Amino acid sequence: MRPRTDASAGLPQICLAQLDPYLSMTVLECTESPPAAAFRELSRFLDEAAQQRGRAVSCQPLATDTFDLNAVIPGVGRLADFGFDELHVGTRQLVRQPSWASKQTDLLDVVHELTLVVRWQRLVAVAGDSPSGTKLLRWVDAHPALYRPIPYTALAASFTGDHLGLWTRGIHQRRTTKQDSKAMTGLRLQDTLSPREDGDYSVSAAVVDHEPADAKALIRNRVTLSPQRSRISCRATADFGTFLTGAREVLEAVAKVLAAGRPEWQFGPLPEPEEDVTKVRMAVDVSLETEDGANDTTDEEALRCVEFLRSAELVVSGRDDAATATLRVTADGTTTELELTPVAARDGFRFEVRHVGGTPRPELREVEEHLRSGSLLRVLYGSGHACDGRTLFRRNISTAPFVNIEFGDFSGYSIDEEKPAGTNDQQIHRNIAEHGDTSLFAWVVDQCRSGWLLCDDGNGEVADFLHLTGDGQLTAIHVKASGSTSAGRQISLVPFEQLVSQATKNKGLMEREPLVDRLRERLGDRSRPWSATWHDGTRATAAGFLDALDRHRHDTRTHVRLVQPHLSETAHRRAKGHIIADRRTVQAYRLRLLDELLNDTRQSIISNCHDLTVVGCR
């Protein structure tokens, strides 16, 4: 690297072979300009930004250099061998006061910052400490002929896998009974999301457990995506060559999604970006975009604007025929009115900001600039939309299909008979799965021929059956007879209503320790000396089931199964086809209602158990 100024003489030169930058970068796509020319403009901006000290006491640019594809990086290799066309690198030294010290202190910290930008064809990756992501995107917005951020859905689809973490912001009107934002972590968050509970929380950032098809790929496991900021972060690197390899993989993945056209939506029932602004109307509320901590908090200008807005009174009003919002900002006894209108941009939407009334304030000039860049406010609309100045979201109000459905083979069984005949509970238990029994209870016994199976049918039951496998998994099985045996029977909610009510009511009884105690007490009741029990398909004693359950009382793998053969696979497939084809038939309507009922039931069940499965008839 060559020194940038004479003032840097005597300071150590940076050898790229000695660097191991973290793989965290903002990805941009070149638009109208030739890629090489756009890269020069971007490098010039980064060098100029490196000379701005912000709140630091002093700022000293140290060194900068640019490598083309034929250049050899000492100790690393030819840039072309890593697949890149250009590399620009710069360093600077900042002297600043510690964040915990007052302005009068003599204590100073010396910090060295690194900025890297690499180009591969029409894509670039910008990594390092300066400038802030917010400032970089503001520059990109001001130069639309040079670059654009990667569109929200494309960046989100670049690395897929189980969602390990989600940071979300609400697009609903704020109220005391609903969270403004949610931060979630888990093993696979896709399985926990509900349209009813989460359909109005948009994703600010996500952690994805990415497993690439290429076993040698560097980018894998925990990948953090910030689709609103066009940013991808992955891992620490062992050396500079590893950084270049990882950056190339990131750009190739993004390019593949961009070339494929409209990408698949990655966040299930969570709000998707809206493309038609004419559907947006009636601004009703506003919130600070930095409240959830998922956005860039290193931009000092943006933080200054946030502090001003937090101390001001903000009131928003809207029109019932347009997305334009009027924002009244009152501070220190003066009021200013701004109009915010979402307008289409290359990667989403931006706020068009106009001063329409009141007293102009010096602080608001800077606020207006940041409003245009999407780093300050989120406007909420009565139409179920929200705009943060970069992305326009729409609330997901559609019913998601219930996916945990299995279709069993009930051949040889009477789907309209729940249990065998008997004059009392004891006789019924004695007759289950005996000769001539074709009831659904007999079907359950036939399906659960391994492990322990206990029938708890009767007053005060936990479930019709409890099935315990050898490895400790417990399943509560609730059974209800079909309302019809006709092959042409249609979807109906009535056969499910009592079933889901029973399962939801008893979900709290499935905790292992109180369940063991409860069953031991019930089975010891002399007035109830029965509970049909099987072990590996053979009649056994209830005491044996209890002993096995007691050995697994600290296991938490508990599931719920609802057996309702009234739901036929044929009727379900037909109604699902109507929904996909957007045919407004009675069966499509009933399936939507059933999906909503089962999704709500599952959401309730998983508060105590692992999951819910429904068994229909093949």
Coordinates of C-alpha atoms in Angstrom, one line a residue:
M1 CA 0.0 0.0 0.0
R2 CA 1.2 3.5 -0.6
P3 CA 0.9 6.3 2.0
R4 CA -2.0 8.6 1.5
T5 CA -0.4 11.7 3.0
D6 CA 3.0 12.8 4.2
A7 CA 1.6 13.0 7.7
S8 CA 1.4 9.2 7.7
A9 CA 5.2 8.8 7.3
G10 CA 6.7 6.7 10.0
L11 CA 3.4 5.0 10.8
P12 CA 3.4 1.2 10.1
Q13 CA 2.2 0.2 6.6
I14 CA -0.6 -2.4 6.6
C15 CA 0.1 -5.7 4.9
L16 CA -3.1 -7.3 3.6
A17 CA -1.6 -10.7 4.2
Q18 CA -1.7 -9.9 7.9
L19 CA -5.4 -9.0 7.9
D20 CA -8.3 -11.3 8.8
P21 CA -11.4 -9.1 8.4
Y22 CA -14.8 -10.3 9.6
L23 CA -17.1 -11.4 6.8
S24 CA -19.7 -8.7 7.1
M25 CA -20.5 -6.6 4.1
T26 CA -23.0 -4.3 2.4
V27 CA -23.8 -5.6 -1.1
L28 CA -24.6 -3.2 -4.0
E29 CA -25.4 -3.7 -7.7
C30 CA -24.1 -1.4 -10.4
T31 CA -27.0 0.1 -12.4
E32 CA -26.5 2.3 -15.4
S33 CA -22.8 3.3 -15.3
P34 CA -20.0 1.0 -16.5
P35 CA -18.9 -1.1 -13.5
A36 CA -15.3 0.1 -13.5
A37 CA -16.4 3.8 -13.6
A38 CA -18.9 3.3 -10.8
F39 CA -16.3 1.5 -8.8
R40 CA -14.0 4.5 -9.1
E41 CA -16.7 6.8 -7.8
L42 CA -17.5 4.6 -4.9
S43 CA -13.8 4.4 -4.0
R44 CA -13.5 8.2 -4.1
F45 CA -16.5 8.5 -1.8
L46 CA -15.0 6.0 0.7
D47 CA -11.7 7.9 0.7
E48 CA -13.5 11.2 1.3
A49 CA -15.6 9.7 4.1
A50 CA -12.4 8.5 5.7
Q51 CA -11.3 12.1 6.2
Q52 CA -14.4 13.0 8.2
R53 CA -13.8 12.8 11.9
G54 CA -17.3 13.0 13.2
R55 CA -17.2 13.2 17.0
A56 CA -13.6 12.1 17.2
V57 CA -10.9 14.5 18.4
S58 CA -8.9 14.0 15.2
C59 CA -8.9 11.8 12.1
Q60 CA -5.8 10.8 10.1
P61 CA -6.2 8.8 6.8
L62 CA -3.2 6.5 6.7
A63 CA -3.0 4.6 3.5
T64 CA -5.1 3.6 0.5
D65 CA -4.6 1.5 -2.6
T66 CA -6.5 -0.1 -5.5
F67 CA -5.7 -3.4 -7.1
D68 CA -7.0 -4.5 -10.5
L69 CA -7.5 -8.2 -11.5
N70 CA -3.9 -8.7 -12.6
A71 CA -2.4 -7.2 -9.5
V72 CA -0.5 -9.4 -7.1
I73 CA -1.3 -8.9 -3.4
P74 CA 1.9 -9.7 -1.5
G75 CA 1.5 -12.8 0.6
V76 CA -2.0 -13.4 -0.7
G77 CA -1.8 -13.9 -4.5
R78 CA -3.3 -12.5 -7.7
L79 CA -6.7 -10.8 -7.3
A80 CA -7.9 -12.6 -10.4
D81 CA -7.3 -16.0 -8.8
F82 CA -10.0 -15.1 -6.3
G83 CA -12.4 -14.1 -9.1
F84 CA -12.5 -10.3 -8.4
D85 CA -12.1 -7.5 -10.9
E86 CA -11.0 -4.8 -8.5
L87 CA -10.1 -4.2 -4.8
H88 CA -9.9 -0.9 -3.0
V89 CA -8.6 -0.7 0.6
G90 CA -8.1 2.2 3.0
T91 CA -7.1 2.7 6.6
R92 CA -7.4 5.6 9.0
Q93 CA -6.5 6.5 12.6
L94 CA -9.0 8.1 14.9
V95 CA -8.3 9.8 18.3
R96 CA -11.5 10.0 20.4
Q97 CA -12.7 10.2 23.9
P98 CA -14.0 7.1 25.6
S99 CA -17.8 6.8 25.4
W100 CA -18.0 6.8 29.2
A101 CA -15.8 9.9 29.7
S102 CA -16.9 13.6 29.8
K103 CA -15.8 16.2 27.2
Q104 CA -13.4 17.6 29.8
T105 CA -11.4 14.4 30.2
D106 CA -7.8 14.1 29.0
L107 CA -8.3 10.4 28.4
L108 CA -8.2 9.5 24.7
D109 CA -8.5 6.3 22.7
V110 CA -6.6 5.6 19.5
V111 CA -8.5 3.5 17.0
H112 CA -7.5 2.2 13.6
E113 CA -10.3 1.6 11.1
L114 CA -10.2 -0.4 7.9
T115 CA -12.5 -0.1 4.8
L116 CA -12.5 -2.7 1.9
V117 CA -14.5 -2.8 -1.3
V118 CA -14.3 -5.6 -3.9
R119 CA -15.9 -5.8 -7.3
W120 CA -17.1 -8.9 -9.1
Q121 CA -18.7 -8.1 -12.4
R122 CA -21.6 -5.7 -11.6
L123 CA -21.7 -6.4 -7.8
V124 CA -19.6 -4.9 -5.1
A125 CA -19.2 -5.8 -1.4
V126 CA -18.3 -3.0 1.0
A127 CA -16.8 -4.1 4.4
G128 CA -15.1 -2.4 7.3
D129 CA -15.7 0.2 9.9
S130 CA -16.2 3.4 7.9
P131 CA -18.5 4.8 6.7
S132 CA -21.5 3.7 8.6
G133 CA -24.0 1.5 6.7
T134 CA -26.6 4.3 6.9
K135 CA -24.2 6.9 5.4
L136 CA -23.2 4.5 2.7
L137 CA -26.8 3.9 1.7
R138 CA -27.5 7.6 1.7
W139 CA -24.7 8.1 -0.8
V140 CA -26.1 5.2 -2.9
D141 CA -29.5 6.8 -2.9
A142 CA -28.0 10.1 -4.1
H143 CA -26.3 8.3 -7.0
P144 CA -29.0 6.1 -8.6
A145 CA -27.1 5.9 -11.9
L146 CA -24.1 4.2 -10.1
Y147 CA -25.5 1.6 -7.6
R148 CA -28.6 0.3 -6.0
P149 CA -29.0 -1.8 -2.8
I150 CA -30.1 -5.4 -3.4
P151 CA -33.9 -5.7 -3.2
Y152 CA -35.3 -6.9 0.1
T153 CA -36.7 -10.3 -1.2
A154 CA -33.6 -11.0 -3.3
L155 CA -31.1 -10.5 -0.4
A156 CA -33.4 -12.6 1.9
A157 CA -33.4 -15.4 -0.6
S158 CA -29.6 -15.4 -1.1
F159 CA -28.9 -17.7 1.8
T160 CA -31.7 -20.0 3.0
G161 CA -32.1 -22.5 5.8
D162 CA -33.7 -22.9 9.2
H163 CA -34.3 -19.5 10.9
L164 CA -32.3 -19.4 14.1
G165 CA -33.1 -15.7 14.9
L166 CA -35.6 -13.0 13.8
W167 CA -35.7 -9.3 14.7
T168 CA -39.1 -7.9 13.7
R169 CA -41.0 -4.6 13.8
G170 CA -44.7 -4.2 13.9
I171 CA -46.7 -2.7 11.0
H172 CA -49.9 -2.5 13.0
Q173 CA -51.2 0.6 14.7
R174 CA -49.4 0.9 18.1
R175 CA -51.4 0.0 21.2
T176 CA -50.7 -1.0 24.8
T177 CA -51.9 -4.6 24.3
K178 CA -49.5 -5.5 21.4
Q179 CA -45.8 -5.4 21.1
D180 CA -44.1 -2.9 18.9
S181 CA -41.3 -5.4 18.0
K182 CA -40.3 -8.9 18.6
A183 CA -36.9 -10.6 18.9
M184 CA -37.0 -14.4 18.6
T185 CA -34.4 -17.2 18.7
G186 CA -34.9 -20.9 18.3
L187 CA -34.0 -24.1 16.4
R188 CA -36.4 -23.5 13.5
L189 CA -38.5 -20.4 13.8
Q190 CA -40.5 -21.2 10.6
D191 CA -42.3 -23.8 12.7
T192 CA -43.3 -21.3 15.4
L193 CA -44.7 -18.4 13.2
S194 CA -48.4 -17.9 13.1
P195 CA -50.4 -15.6 10.7
R196 CA -52.6 -14.5 13.5
E197 CA -49.8 -13.8 16.0
D198 CA -47.0 -12.7 13.6
G199 CA -48.6 -11.6 10.4
D200 CA -48.0 -7.9 11.1
Y201 CA -44.4 -8.0 12.2
S202 CA -41.9 -7.4 9.4
V203 CA -38.3 -8.8 9.4
S204 CA -35.5 -6.3 10.1
A205 CA -32.8 -9.0 10.4
A206 CA -32.6 -12.8 10.4
V207 CA -30.0 -15.5 11.4
V208 CA -30.2 -18.4 9.0
D209 CA -28.6 -21.9 9.5
H210 CA -27.4 -22.2 5.9
E211 CA -26.2 -25.5 4.6
P212 CA -24.8 -25.1 1.1
A213 CA -24.9 -27.8 -1.6
D214 CA -21.1 -27.5 -2.0
A215 CA -19.4 -29.2 0.9
K216 CA -16.4 -27.0 0.4
A217 CA -18.3 -23.7 0.6
L218 CA -17.1 -21.3 3.2
I219 CA -20.4 -19.5 3.8
R220 CA -22.4 -21.9 6.0
N221 CA -24.2 -22.3 9.3
R222 CA -25.0 -19.0 11.0
V223 CA -25.5 -16.3 8.3
T224 CA -27.1 -13.0 9.4
L225 CA -29.2 -11.2 6.8
S226 CA -30.3 -7.5 7.1
P227 CA -32.4 -7.3 3.9
Q228 CA -33.5 -3.7 4.6
R229 CA -29.9 -2.6 4.8
S230 CA -28.6 -4.8 1.9
R231 CA -26.2 -6.4 4.4
I232 CA -24.9 -10.0 5.0
S233 CA -22.7 -11.1 7.9
C234 CA -21.3 -14.6 8.5
R235 CA -18.1 -15.3 10.3
A236 CA -14.5 -14.4 11.3
T237 CA -11.8 -15.3 8.8
A238 CA -8.4 -16.9 9.3
D239 CA -6.6 -14.7 6.7
F240 CA -7.2 -12.2 3.9
G241 CA -7.5 -14.9 1.3
T242 CA -10.3 -16.5 3.3
F243 CA -12.1 -13.1 3.4
L244 CA -11.8 -12.8 -0.4
T245 CA -13.1 -16.4 -0.9
G246 CA -16.1 -15.7 1.4
A247 CA -16.9 -12.4 -0.3
R248 CA -16.9 -14.0 -3.7
E249 CA -19.3 -16.7 -2.5
V250 CA -21.6 -14.0 -1.1
L251 CA -21.7 -12.1 -4.4
E252 CA -22.2 -15.2 -6.5
A253 CA -25.1 -16.2 -4.3
V254 CA -26.7 -12.8 -4.7
A255 CA -26.1 -12.8 -8.4
K256 CA -27.8 -16.2 -8.8
V257 CA -30.9 -15.0 -7.1
L258 CA -31.0 -11.7 -9.1
A259 CA -30.6 -13.7 -12.4
A260 CA -33.5 -16.1 -11.5
G261 CA -36.1 -13.3 -11.4
R262 CA -38.7 -13.0 -8.7
P263 CA -37.4 -14.9 -5.7
E264 CA -39.5 -17.1 -3.3
W265 CA -40.6 -15.4 -0.2
Q266 CA -38.6 -16.6 2.8
F267 CA -40.4 -15.5 5.9
G268 CA -43.7 -17.5 5.8
P269 CA -46.6 -15.6 7.3
L270 CA -44.6 -12.4 8.0
P271 CA -45.4 -9.3 6.0
E272 CA -44.1 -9.2 2.4
P273 CA -42.9 -6.1 0.6
E274 CA -45.7 -4.3 -1.2
E275 CA -45.2 -3.3 -4.9
D276 CA -48.4 -1.3 -5.5
V277 CA -48.4 2.0 -3.6
T278 CA -52.0 2.7 -4.8
K279 CA -53.2 0.1 -2.2
V280 CA -51.7 2.1 0.6
R281 CA -53.8 4.8 2.3
M282 CA -54.7 6.5 5.6
A283 CA -51.5 7.1 7.6
V284 CA -52.5 6.5 11.3
D285 CA -49.3 6.3 13.4
V286 CA -45.5 6.7 13.4
S287 CA -42.7 5.1 15.3
L288 CA -38.9 5.6 15.5
E289 CA -37.2 3.0 13.4
T290 CA -34.2 2.5 15.7
E291 CA -36.3 1.4 18.7
D292 CA -35.6 -2.4 18.2
G293 CA -31.8 -2.1 18.1
A294 CA -31.6 -4.0 14.8
N295 CA -30.6 -1.0 12.7
D296 CA -27.4 0.9 12.3
T297 CA -26.6 2.8 15.5
T298 CA -23.1 4.0 14.5
D299 CA -24.1 6.9 12.3
E300 CA -23.7 9.9 14.4
E301 CA -25.9 12.2 12.3
A302 CA -28.7 9.7 12.4
L303 CA -28.4 9.3 16.1
R304 CA -28.6 13.1 16.5
C305 CA -31.8 13.1 14.5
V306 CA -33.2 10.3 16.6
E307 CA -32.5 12.2 19.8
F308 CA -34.3 15.3 18.4
L309 CA -37.3 13.3 17.3
R310 CA -37.5 11.4 20.5
S311 CA -37.7 14.7 22.4
A312 CA -40.3 16.1 20.1
E313 CA -44.0 15.4 19.8
L314 CA -44.9 13.5 16.6
V315 CA -48.4 13.4 15.2
V316 CA -49.3 11.9 11.9
S317 CA -52.4 12.2 9.8
G318 CA -53.3 10.7 6.4
R319 CA -55.7 10.6 3.5
D320 CA -58.2 7.9 2.8
D321 CA -57.3 7.8 -0.9
A322 CA -53.4 8.0 -0.8
A323 CA -50.2 7.0 1.0
T324 CA -49.2 10.6 1.7
A325 CA -48.7 11.2 5.4
T326 CA -48.6 14.6 7.1
L327 CA -46.1 14.6 10.0
R328 CA -46.5 17.4 12.6
V329 CA -43.2 17.8 14.6
T330 CA -43.6 20.0 17.7
A331 CA -40.4 20.9 19.7
D332 CA -39.6 23.9 22.0
G333 CA -43.0 25.4 21.3
T334 CA -42.8 25.4 17.5
T335 CA -44.5 23.1 15.0
T336 CA -43.4 22.1 11.6
E337 CA -45.4 20.0 9.1
L338 CA -43.8 17.6 6.6
E339 CA -45.4 15.5 3.9
L340 CA -44.0 12.0 3.5
T341 CA -45.0 10.2 0.3
P342 CA -43.6 6.7 -0.6
V343 CA -42.3 6.7 -4.2
A344 CA -40.8 3.8 -6.1
A345 CA -37.1 3.3 -6.2
R346 CA -34.9 0.6 -7.9
D347 CA -34.9 -1.6 -4.8
G348 CA -38.1 -0.6 -3.1
F349 CA -39.5 2.7 -2.0
R350 CA -38.2 6.0 -0.6
F351 CA -40.0 8.8 1.2
E352 CA -40.4 12.0 -0.8
V353 CA -40.3 14.7 1.8
R354 CA -41.8 18.2 1.5
H355 CA -42.1 21.0 4.0
V356 CA -45.8 22.1 3.9
G357 CA -46.3 24.3 6.9
G358 CA -45.2 25.7 10.3
T359 CA -41.9 27.0 11.4
P360 CA -38.8 25.7 9.7
R361 CA -36.1 24.5 12.2
P362 CA -32.4 24.0 11.5
E363 CA -32.6 20.5 13.1
L364 CA -35.3 19.4 10.6
R365 CA -33.1 19.9 7.5
E366 CA -30.9 17.1 8.7
V367 CA -34.0 15.1 9.7
E368 CA -35.5 15.5 6.2
E369 CA -32.3 14.0 4.6
H370 CA -32.4 11.0 6.9
L371 CA -36.1 10.5 6.4
R372 CA -35.4 10.1 2.7
S373 CA -32.8 7.4 3.4
G374 CA -35.1 5.3 5.6
S375 CA -33.2 5.4 8.8
L376 CA -35.5 7.3 11.2
L377 CA -39.3 6.7 11.1
R378 CA -41.8 4.0 10.2
V379 CA -45.2 5.3 9.0
L380 CA -48.1 2.9 9.8
Y381 CA -51.2 2.9 7.6
G382 CA -54.9 1.9 8.2
S383 CA -54.7 -0.2 5.0
G384 CA -52.5 -2.6 6.8
H385 CA -49.2 -1.3 5.4
A386 CA -46.0 0.3 6.8
C387 CA -43.2 2.2 5.2
D388 CA -39.8 2.8 6.8
G389 CA -38.4 4.9 3.9
R390 CA -36.8 1.9 2.2
T391 CA -39.4 -0.9 2.1
L392 CA -43.1 -0.8 1.9
F393 CA -44.7 -3.7 3.8
R394 CA -48.2 -5.2 3.7
R395 CA -49.8 -7.0 6.5
N396 CA -50.3 -10.7 5.9
I397 CA -54.1 -11.2 6.4
S398 CA -54.5 -14.4 4.4
T399 CA -55.0 -17.7 6.1
A400 CA -52.0 -19.9 6.0
P401 CA -52.6 -23.6 5.3
F402 CA -52.3 -26.0 8.2
V403 CA -49.4 -28.2 7.1
N404 CA -49.2 -30.9 9.9
I405 CA -51.8 -33.2 8.3
E406 CA -51.3 -36.9 7.7
F407 CA -53.8 -39.1 5.9
G408 CA -54.0 -42.6 7.4
D409 CA -55.4 -45.9 6.0
F410 CA -58.6 -46.8 7.8
S411 CA -59.4 -49.8 5.6
G412 CA -61.2 -52.5 7.7
Y413 CA -62.3 -50.0 10.4
S414 CA -65.6 -48.1 10.9
I415 CA -64.7 -44.5 10.8
D416 CA -68.1 -43.5 12.3
E417 CA -67.5 -45.6 15.4
E418 CA -65.2 -44.0 18.0
K419 CA -65.0 -46.9 20.5
P420 CA -66.3 -50.4 20.9
A421 CA -69.7 -51.2 22.3
G422 CA -70.1 -51.6 26.1
T423 CA -72.5 -50.9 28.9
N424 CA -69.9 -49.1 31.0
D425 CA -66.4 -47.7 30.8
Q426 CA -64.8 -50.9 32.2
Q427 CA -66.5 -53.1 29.5
I428 CA -65.5 -50.6 26.8
H429 CA -61.8 -50.8 27.9
R430 CA -62.0 -54.6 27.9
N431 CA -63.4 -54.7 24.4
I432 CA -60.8 -52.4 22.7
A433 CA -59.0 -54.2 19.9
E434 CA -60.6 -57.5 20.8
H435 CA -62.1 -59.8 18.2
G436 CA -64.7 -58.0 16.1
D437 CA -63.8 -54.5 17.2
T438 CA -63.5 -52.2 14.2
S439 CA -63.7 -48.9 16.0
L440 CA -61.2 -46.0 15.8
F441 CA -59.9 -47.1 19.2
A442 CA -58.9 -50.4 17.7
W443 CA -57.2 -48.5 14.8
V444 CA -55.1 -46.5 17.3
V445 CA -54.0 -49.8 19.0
D446 CA -53.0 -51.2 15.6
Q447 CA -51.0 -48.0 14.8
C448 CA -49.1 -48.0 18.1
R449 CA -47.7 -51.5 18.2
S450 CA -44.3 -50.4 19.6
G451 CA -43.8 -48.9 23.1
W452 CA -46.4 -48.4 25.7
L453 CA -50.1 -47.4 25.0
L454 CA -52.6 -46.5 27.7
C455 CA -56.3 -45.8 27.1
D456 CA -57.4 -43.0 29.5
D457 CA -60.9 -42.7 28.0
G458 CA -63.5 -41.8 30.7
N459 CA -64.5 -39.0 33.0
G460 CA -61.6 -36.6 33.7
E461 CA -59.4 -38.1 30.9
V462 CA -56.2 -36.5 29.8
A463 CA -56.6 -37.9 26.3
D464 CA -58.2 -40.9 24.8
F465 CA -54.8 -42.6 24.5
L466 CA -51.3 -41.9 25.8
H467 CA -48.5 -43.4 23.7
L468 CA -45.0 -43.6 25.1
T469 CA -42.1 -44.8 22.8
G470 CA -39.0 -46.5 24.0
D471 CA -36.9 -43.4 23.7
G472 CA -39.3 -41.4 25.9
Q473 CA -41.5 -39.5 23.4
L474 CA -45.0 -39.1 24.7
T475 CA -48.1 -38.5 22.4
A476 CA -51.6 -37.6 23.5
I477 CA -54.1 -39.0 21.0
H478 CA -57.6 -37.5 20.8
V479 CA -60.1 -39.4 18.7
K480 CA -63.5 -38.5 17.3
A481 CA -65.7 -40.5 14.9
S482 CA -66.4 -39.2 11.4
G483 CA -69.8 -37.6 10.9
S484 CA -70.2 -39.5 7.6
T485 CA -68.8 -42.6 5.9
S486 CA -69.7 -41.4 2.4
A487 CA -66.7 -41.4 0.0
G488 CA -68.0 -38.0 -1.3
R489 CA -68.2 -36.3 2.2
Q490 CA -67.1 -32.7 2.2
I491 CA -64.9 -30.7 4.5
S492 CA -66.7 -29.7 7.7
L493 CA -65.6 -27.9 10.9
V494 CA -68.2 -29.5 13.2
P495 CA -66.3 -32.9 13.5
F496 CA -63.3 -31.0 14.6
E497 CA -64.8 -28.5 17.1
Q498 CA -65.2 -30.9 20.0
L499 CA -61.9 -32.5 19.3
V500 CA -59.8 -29.3 19.3
S501 CA -61.7 -28.1 22.4
Q502 CA -60.7 -31.3 24.3
A503 CA -57.1 -31.1 23.2
T504 CA -56.8 -27.4 24.1
K505 CA -58.5 -27.8 27.4
N506 CA -56.1 -30.6 28.4
K507 CA -52.9 -29.2 27.1
G508 CA -51.8 -28.1 30.6
L509 CA -52.2 -31.7 31.9
M510 CA -49.3 -32.9 29.6
E511 CA -46.5 -31.7 31.8
R512 CA -44.6 -34.9 32.7
E513 CA -44.3 -34.7 36.5
P514 CA -47.9 -33.6 37.3
L515 CA -49.1 -36.1 34.6
V516 CA -47.3 -39.0 36.4
D517 CA -48.8 -38.0 39.7
R518 CA -52.3 -37.5 38.2
L519 CA -52.3 -40.9 36.4
R520 CA -51.0 -42.7 39.5
E521 CA -53.8 -41.2 41.6
R522 CA -56.5 -42.0 39.0
L523 CA -55.3 -45.5 38.4
G524 CA -55.2 -46.1 42.1
D525 CA -58.9 -45.1 42.5
R526 CA -60.8 -48.3 43.4
S527 CA -63.9 -46.9 41.8
R528 CA -62.0 -46.9 38.5
P529 CA -60.0 -50.2 38.4
W530 CA -59.5 -50.1 34.6
S531 CA -57.3 -48.6 32.0
A532 CA -56.6 -50.7 28.9
T533 CA -52.9 -50.9 28.4
W534 CA -50.6 -52.4 25.7
H535 CA -46.8 -52.9 25.5
D536 CA -45.4 -53.6 22.1
G537 CA -49.0 -54.5 20.9
T538 CA -49.7 -57.0 23.8
R539 CA -52.1 -56.4 26.7
A540 CA -50.2 -55.2 29.8
T541 CA -50.8 -53.5 33.1
A542 CA -51.3 -49.8 33.6
A543 CA -48.7 -50.0 36.4
G544 CA -46.1 -50.9 33.8
F545 CA -47.0 -47.8 31.7
L546 CA -46.7 -45.7 34.8
D547 CA -43.3 -47.1 35.7
A548 CA -42.1 -46.4 32.1
L549 CA -43.5 -42.9 32.1
D550 CA -41.9 -42.3 35.5
R551 CA -38.5 -43.2 34.1
H552 CA -39.0 -40.5 31.5
R553 CA -40.7 -37.9 33.7
H554 CA -38.1 -35.3 32.8
D555 CA -38.3 -35.8 29.1
T556 CA -40.0 -32.8 27.3
R557 CA -40.8 -34.4 24.0
T558 CA -44.6 -34.3 24.1
H559 CA -46.9 -34.2 21.1
V560 CA -50.6 -34.1 20.4
R561 CA -52.4 -36.0 17.6
L562 CA -56.0 -35.4 16.6
V563 CA -57.6 -38.4 14.8
Q564 CA -60.6 -37.3 12.7
P565 CA -61.2 -39.4 9.6
H566 CA -64.1 -37.2 8.4
L567 CA -61.4 -35.1 6.7
S568 CA -60.7 -37.1 3.5
E569 CA -57.6 -36.6 1.4
T570 CA -59.7 -36.3 -1.7
A571 CA -61.8 -33.5 -0.4
H572 CA -58.8 -31.7 1.1
R573 CA -56.8 -32.0 -2.2
R574 CA -59.8 -30.6 -4.2
A575 CA -60.4 -27.7 -1.9
K576 CA -56.7 -26.9 -1.8
G577 CA -56.7 -26.8 -5.6
H578 CA -59.6 -24.3 -5.5
I579 CA -57.7 -22.0 -3.2
I580 CA -54.5 -22.1 -5.3
A581 CA -56.6 -21.4 -8.4
D582 CA -58.4 -18.6 -6.5
R583 CA -61.8 -20.2 -7.0
R584 CA -64.3 -19.0 -4.4
T585 CA -66.1 -22.2 -3.8
V586 CA -67.8 -23.4 -0.6
Q587 CA -65.2 -26.1 -0.1
A588 CA -62.3 -23.6 -0.5
Y589 CA -64.0 -21.3 2.1
R590 CA -64.5 -24.3 4.5
L591 CA -60.8 -25.3 4.2
R592 CA -59.7 -21.8 5.0
L593 CA -61.9 -21.9 8.1
L594 CA -60.5 -25.3 9.0
D595 CA -56.9 -24.1 8.5
E596 CA -57.5 -21.1 10.7
L597 CA -59.1 -23.3 13.4
L598 CA -56.2 -25.8 13.3
N599 CA -53.5 -23.1 13.2
D600 CA -55.0 -21.4 16.2
T601 CA -55.2 -24.8 18.0
R602 CA -51.6 -25.5 17.2
Q603 CA -50.5 -22.1 18.5
S604 CA -52.2 -22.9 21.8
I605 CA -50.9 -26.5 22.0
I606 CA -47.3 -25.6 21.4
S607 CA -47.3 -23.3 24.4
N608 CA -47.1 -26.6 26.4
C609 CA -46.2 -29.3 23.9
H610 CA -43.8 -29.8 21.0
D611 CA -46.4 -29.9 18.2
L612 CA -49.8 -30.8 16.9
T613 CA -50.6 -33.3 14.1
V614 CA -54.0 -34.0 12.5
V615 CA -54.8 -37.4 11.0
G616 CA -57.4 -37.6 8.3
C617 CA -58.6 -40.4 6.0
R618 CA -56.7 -41.5 2.9

